[in-house]
Tab-separated table of C-alpha atoms in Angstrom:
chain	number	residue	atom	x	y	z
A	1	MET	CA	82.039	-77.155	53.152
A	2	LEU	CA	83.536	-73.756	51.114
A	3	TRP	CA	80.034	-72.823	50.275
A	4	ASN	CA	78.876	-73.656	54.080
A	5	ALA	CA	81.706	-71.621	55.369
A	6	PHE	CA	80.678	-68.646	53.185
A	7	ILE	CA	77.086	-68.964	54.406
A	8	VAL	CA	78.279	-68.653	57.820
A	9	ILE	CA	80.296	-65.787	57.176
A	10	LEU	CA	77.864	-64.058	55.368
A	11	THR	CA	75.287	-64.505	57.935
A	12	VAL	CA	77.574	-62.975	60.463
A	13	ALA	CA	77.992	-59.896	58.439
A	14	PHE	CA	74.010	-59.625	57.817
A	15	MET	CA	73.387	-59.761	61.664
A	16	GLU	CA	75.546	-56.687	62.201
A	17	VAL	CA	73.993	-54.919	59.454
A	18	PHE	CA	70.401	-56.308	60.924
A	19	SER	CA	71.389	-55.571	64.522
A	20	ILE	CA	72.304	-52.016	63.612
A	21	VAL	CA	68.629	-51.295	62.219
A	22	ALA	CA	67.017	-53.446	65.087
A	23	HIS	CA	69.085	-51.495	67.955
A	24	LYS	CA	68.271	-48.087	66.631
A	25	TYR	CA	64.544	-48.705	65.489
A	26	VAL	CA	63.493	-51.625	67.621
A	27	MET	CA	65.515	-51.290	70.610
A	28	HIS	CA	65.461	-47.629	71.116
A	29	GLY	CA	61.962	-47.478	69.665
A	30	PHE	CA	58.908	-49.852	70.687
A	31	GLY	CA	61.320	-52.240	72.125
A	32	TRP	CA	62.604	-49.447	74.764
A	33	GLY	CA	60.665	-51.568	77.410
A	34	TRP	CA	63.104	-54.617	77.325
A	35	HIS	CA	66.144	-52.451	76.211
A	36	ARG	CA	65.802	-49.478	78.764
A	37	SER	CA	67.370	-51.891	81.455
A	38	HIS	CA	70.529	-52.006	79.599
A	39	HIS	CA	71.073	-48.048	80.171
A	40	GLU	CA	70.230	-48.369	83.461
A	41	PRO	CA	72.395	-49.534	86.237
A	42	ARG	CA	72.339	-53.637	86.419
A	43	ASP	CA	70.971	-55.073	89.594
A	44	GLY	CA	72.308	-58.739	89.546
A	45	TRP	CA	73.602	-60.817	86.609
A	46	PHE	CA	70.700	-60.356	84.428
A	47	GLU	CA	68.779	-57.245	82.841
A	48	LYS	CA	65.441	-57.563	80.958
A	49	ASN	CA	67.270	-56.625	77.747
A	50	ASP	CA	68.719	-60.135	77.568
A	51	LEU	CA	65.010	-61.200	76.074
A	52	PHE	CA	66.180	-60.062	72.976
A	53	ALA	CA	69.143	-62.444	72.809
A	54	VAL	CA	67.168	-65.118	73.991
A	55	VAL	CA	64.492	-64.392	71.242
A	56	PHE	CA	67.460	-64.705	68.812
A	57	ALA	CA	68.970	-67.842	69.918
A	58	GLY	CA	65.654	-69.387	69.477
A	59	VAL	CA	65.362	-68.359	66.250
A	60	ALA	CA	68.913	-69.684	65.617
A	61	ILE	CA	68.118	-73.029	67.000
A	62	ALA	CA	64.946	-73.532	65.256
A	63	LEU	CA	66.950	-72.636	61.730
A	64	ILE	CA	69.610	-75.527	62.941
A	65	TYR	CA	66.779	-77.869	63.744
A	66	ALA	CA	65.136	-77.126	60.162
A	67	GLY	CA	68.207	-77.822	58.384
A	68	SER	CA	68.896	-80.885	60.042
A	69	ILE	CA	66.066	-82.582	58.974
A	70	GLY	CA	66.764	-81.427	55.784
A	71	HIS	CA	65.913	-77.825	55.012
A	72	HIS	CA	69.576	-76.936	54.088
A	73	PRO	CA	71.147	-74.563	54.214
A	74	LEU	CA	69.506	-73.341	57.164
A	75	GLU	CA	71.393	-75.004	59.365
A	76	TRP	CA	74.641	-72.901	58.308
A	77	ILE	CA	72.337	-69.790	58.856
A	78	GLY	CA	71.275	-70.876	62.052
A	79	ALA	CA	75.429	-71.392	62.793
A	80	GLY	CA	76.042	-67.983	61.366
A	81	MET	CA	73.514	-66.692	64.012
A	82	THR	CA	75.104	-68.409	66.731
A	83	ALA	CA	78.780	-67.525	65.723
A	84	TYR	CA	77.354	-63.732	65.820
A	85	GLY	CA	75.546	-64.104	69.241
A	86	ALA	CA	79.169	-65.522	70.584
A	87	LEU	CA	81.144	-62.611	69.167
A	88	TYR	CA	78.349	-60.138	70.647
A	89	PHE	CA	78.926	-61.692	73.771
A	90	VAL	CA	82.843	-61.298	73.885
A	91	ALA	CA	82.631	-57.777	72.380
A	92	HIS	CA	79.638	-56.334	73.670
A	93	ASP	CA	78.881	-58.042	77.117
A	94	GLY	CA	82.408	-58.640	78.112
A	95	LEU	CA	84.651	-56.114	76.747
A	96	VAL	CA	82.383	-53.332	76.993
A	97	HIS	CA	80.036	-53.932	79.727
A	98	ARG	CA	81.968	-56.238	81.790
A	99	ARG	CA	79.611	-59.210	82.512
A	100	TRP	CA	82.549	-61.448	82.965
A	101	PRO	CA	84.974	-62.146	85.780
A	102	PHE	CA	87.877	-60.158	84.637
A	103	GLN	CA	88.370	-56.601	83.304
A	104	TYR	CA	90.016	-55.722	80.321
A	105	VAL	CA	90.439	-52.158	78.739
A	106	PRO	CA	91.666	-52.229	75.226
A	107	ARG	CA	94.587	-49.416	74.741
A	108	ARG	CA	94.933	-49.675	70.719
A	109	GLY	CA	93.510	-50.650	67.893
A	110	TYR	CA	89.831	-51.773	66.462
A	111	LEU	CA	88.873	-53.208	70.048
A	112	LYS	CA	89.938	-49.660	71.502
A	113	ARG	CA	87.755	-47.955	68.664
A	114	LEU	CA	84.835	-50.451	69.378
A	115	TYR	CA	85.247	-49.876	73.168
A	116	GLN	CA	84.799	-46.027	73.084
A	117	ALA	CA	82.098	-46.249	70.590
A	118	HIS	CA	80.108	-48.167	72.384
A	119	ARG	CA	80.482	-45.836	75.647
A	120	MET	CA	79.786	-43.050	73.807
A	121	HIS	CA	76.253	-44.864	72.544
A	122	HIS	CA	75.516	-44.999	76.391
A	123	ALA	CA	76.845	-41.172	77.025
A	124	VAL	CA	73.029	-40.341	76.413
A	125	ALA	CA	70.135	-40.807	78.812
A	126	GLY	CA	66.945	-42.199	77.573
A	127	LYS	CA	66.388	-43.646	74.042
A	128	ASP	CA	66.504	-40.750	72.069
A	129	GLY	CA	69.560	-38.730	70.757
A	130	ALA	CA	72.280	-41.511	70.803
A	131	VAL	CA	74.941	-42.794	68.488
A	132	SER	CA	77.135	-45.395	67.488
A	133	PHE	CA	74.236	-48.537	67.281
A	134	GLY	CA	76.465	-51.510	66.122
A	135	PHE	CA	77.773	-54.160	67.999
A	136	LEU	CA	80.897	-55.208	66.034
A	137	TYR	CA	81.199	-52.255	63.873
A	138	ALA	CA	82.289	-49.129	65.619
A	139	PRO	CA	82.530	-45.806	63.461
A	140	PRO	CA	85.593	-43.516	63.921
A	141	VAL	CA	85.154	-41.838	67.595
A	142	ASP	CA	85.772	-38.176	66.331
A	143	ALA	CA	83.114	-38.524	63.968
A	144	LEU	CA	80.996	-39.841	66.634
A	145	LYS	CA	81.930	-36.946	68.880
A	146	ARG	CA	80.963	-34.558	66.318
A	147	ARG	CA	77.339	-36.295	65.357
A	148	LEU	CA	77.032	-36.216	69.768
A	149	HIS	CA	77.711	-32.496	70.106
A	150	ALA	CA	75.408	-31.803	66.436
A	151	LEU	CA	72.506	-33.693	68.223
A	152	HIS	CA	72.654	-32.244	71.684
A	153	ALA	CA	74.273	-28.784	70.961
A	154	GLY	CA	77.428	-29.667	73.003
A	155	PRO	CA	78.508	-32.766	74.855
A	156	PRO	CA	75.271	-34.614	76.343
A	157	LYS	CA	74.263	-34.194	79.743
A	158	LYS	CA	73.268	-37.088	81.963
A	159	PRO	CA	70.207	-35.972	84.573
A	160	GLN	CA	71.773	-35.629	88.221
A	161	PRO	CA	70.128	-38.829	90.227
A	162	ALA	CA	67.255	-37.620	92.381
A	163	SER	CA	67.774	-37.426	96.093
A	164	PRO	CA	66.103	-40.159	98.156
A	165	ARG	CA	62.924	-39.007	100.165
A	166	PRO	CA	60.766	-41.393	102.388
A	167	ALA	CA	57.879	-43.177	100.689
A	168	GLY	CA	54.676	-40.638	100.505
A	169	ALA	CA	56.466	-37.407	100.821
A	170	THR	CA	55.125	-35.320	98.314
A	171	ALA	CA	57.925	-32.486	98.244
A	172	PRO	CA	60.073	-32.745	95.060
A	173	PRO	CA	63.743	-34.572	95.441
A	174	ASP	CA	65.443	-31.206	95.352
A	175	ALA	CA	63.373	-29.216	97.818
A	176	ALA	CA	65.326	-28.393	101.032
A	177	PRO	CA	64.372	-30.161	104.369
A	178	PRO	CA	62.241	-27.794	106.619
A	179	ASN	CA	64.830	-27.447	108.651
A	180	ALA	CA	67.663	-27.227	106.707
A	181	ALA	CA	68.631	-23.276	107.462
A	182	ARG	CA	68.408	-23.730	111.260
A	183	PRO	CA	71.321	-24.512	113.462
A	184	ASN	CA	71.473	-27.778	115.090
A	185	ALA	CA	70.841	-26.412	118.573
A	186	ALA	CA	67.103	-25.220	117.444
A	187	ARG	CA	66.321	-28.736	116.121
A	188	PRO	CA	65.009	-30.954	119.227
A	189	ASN	CA	66.582	-34.479	118.008
A	190	ALA	CA	69.904	-33.283	116.715
A	191	ALA	CA	71.905	-33.761	119.929
A	192	ARG	CA	70.476	-37.305	120.333
A	193	PRO	CA	73.217	-39.951	119.867
A	194	ASN	CA	71.042	-42.375	118.004
A	195	ALA	CA	69.447	-40.063	115.599
A	196	ALA	CA	69.695	-41.361	111.880
A	197	ARG	CA	71.889	-39.566	109.825
A	198	VAL	CA	72.195	-39.223	105.840
A	199	ASP	CA	75.767	-38.815	104.341
A	200	ALA	CA	76.484	-36.413	101.176
A	201	SER	CA	75.804	-39.412	99.094
A	202	GLY	CA	72.259	-39.994	100.129
A	203	ASN	CA	73.313	-43.271	101.875
């Protein structure tokens, strides 16, 4: 049993190293088509990035099955992958991204550093120039700040959201509306009580 427990623990540690490499070179590389959804506002419970978890869960299930029919110790490697997936769900999906019914922001220790490190990973728009690719390992926050400043020649700047415009419009999002400089009296529909209005937030 001690040997099996060692295999599980070793697999969890290996999965974190593997995940750092996969996160940096696959998810932020050719796998960005799935991972992009994780760096954008989520609409609903799920995101396309969850397909990575489905793939790894499938591998873990296959290993557990192979071990159960005699290919030892594959079942314990699969168990270690499953344990890592559970830790990932609690620390990453739950603690950082709040994909559970309650919210908790850690105030000290390892959990605070993990939370801050992953929030800094999301401080960058797009797949390039990000830091802190681990899910359970968090480098010192000060070192991450220095790395971000070095990569971006200062604090990273996220692009401003584009202003809404009617479908089929050809004007750029930041272009001024045709009657923007005219007083309300000069616009024929300005005084109509039922005229459509748009607030400052674009809603």
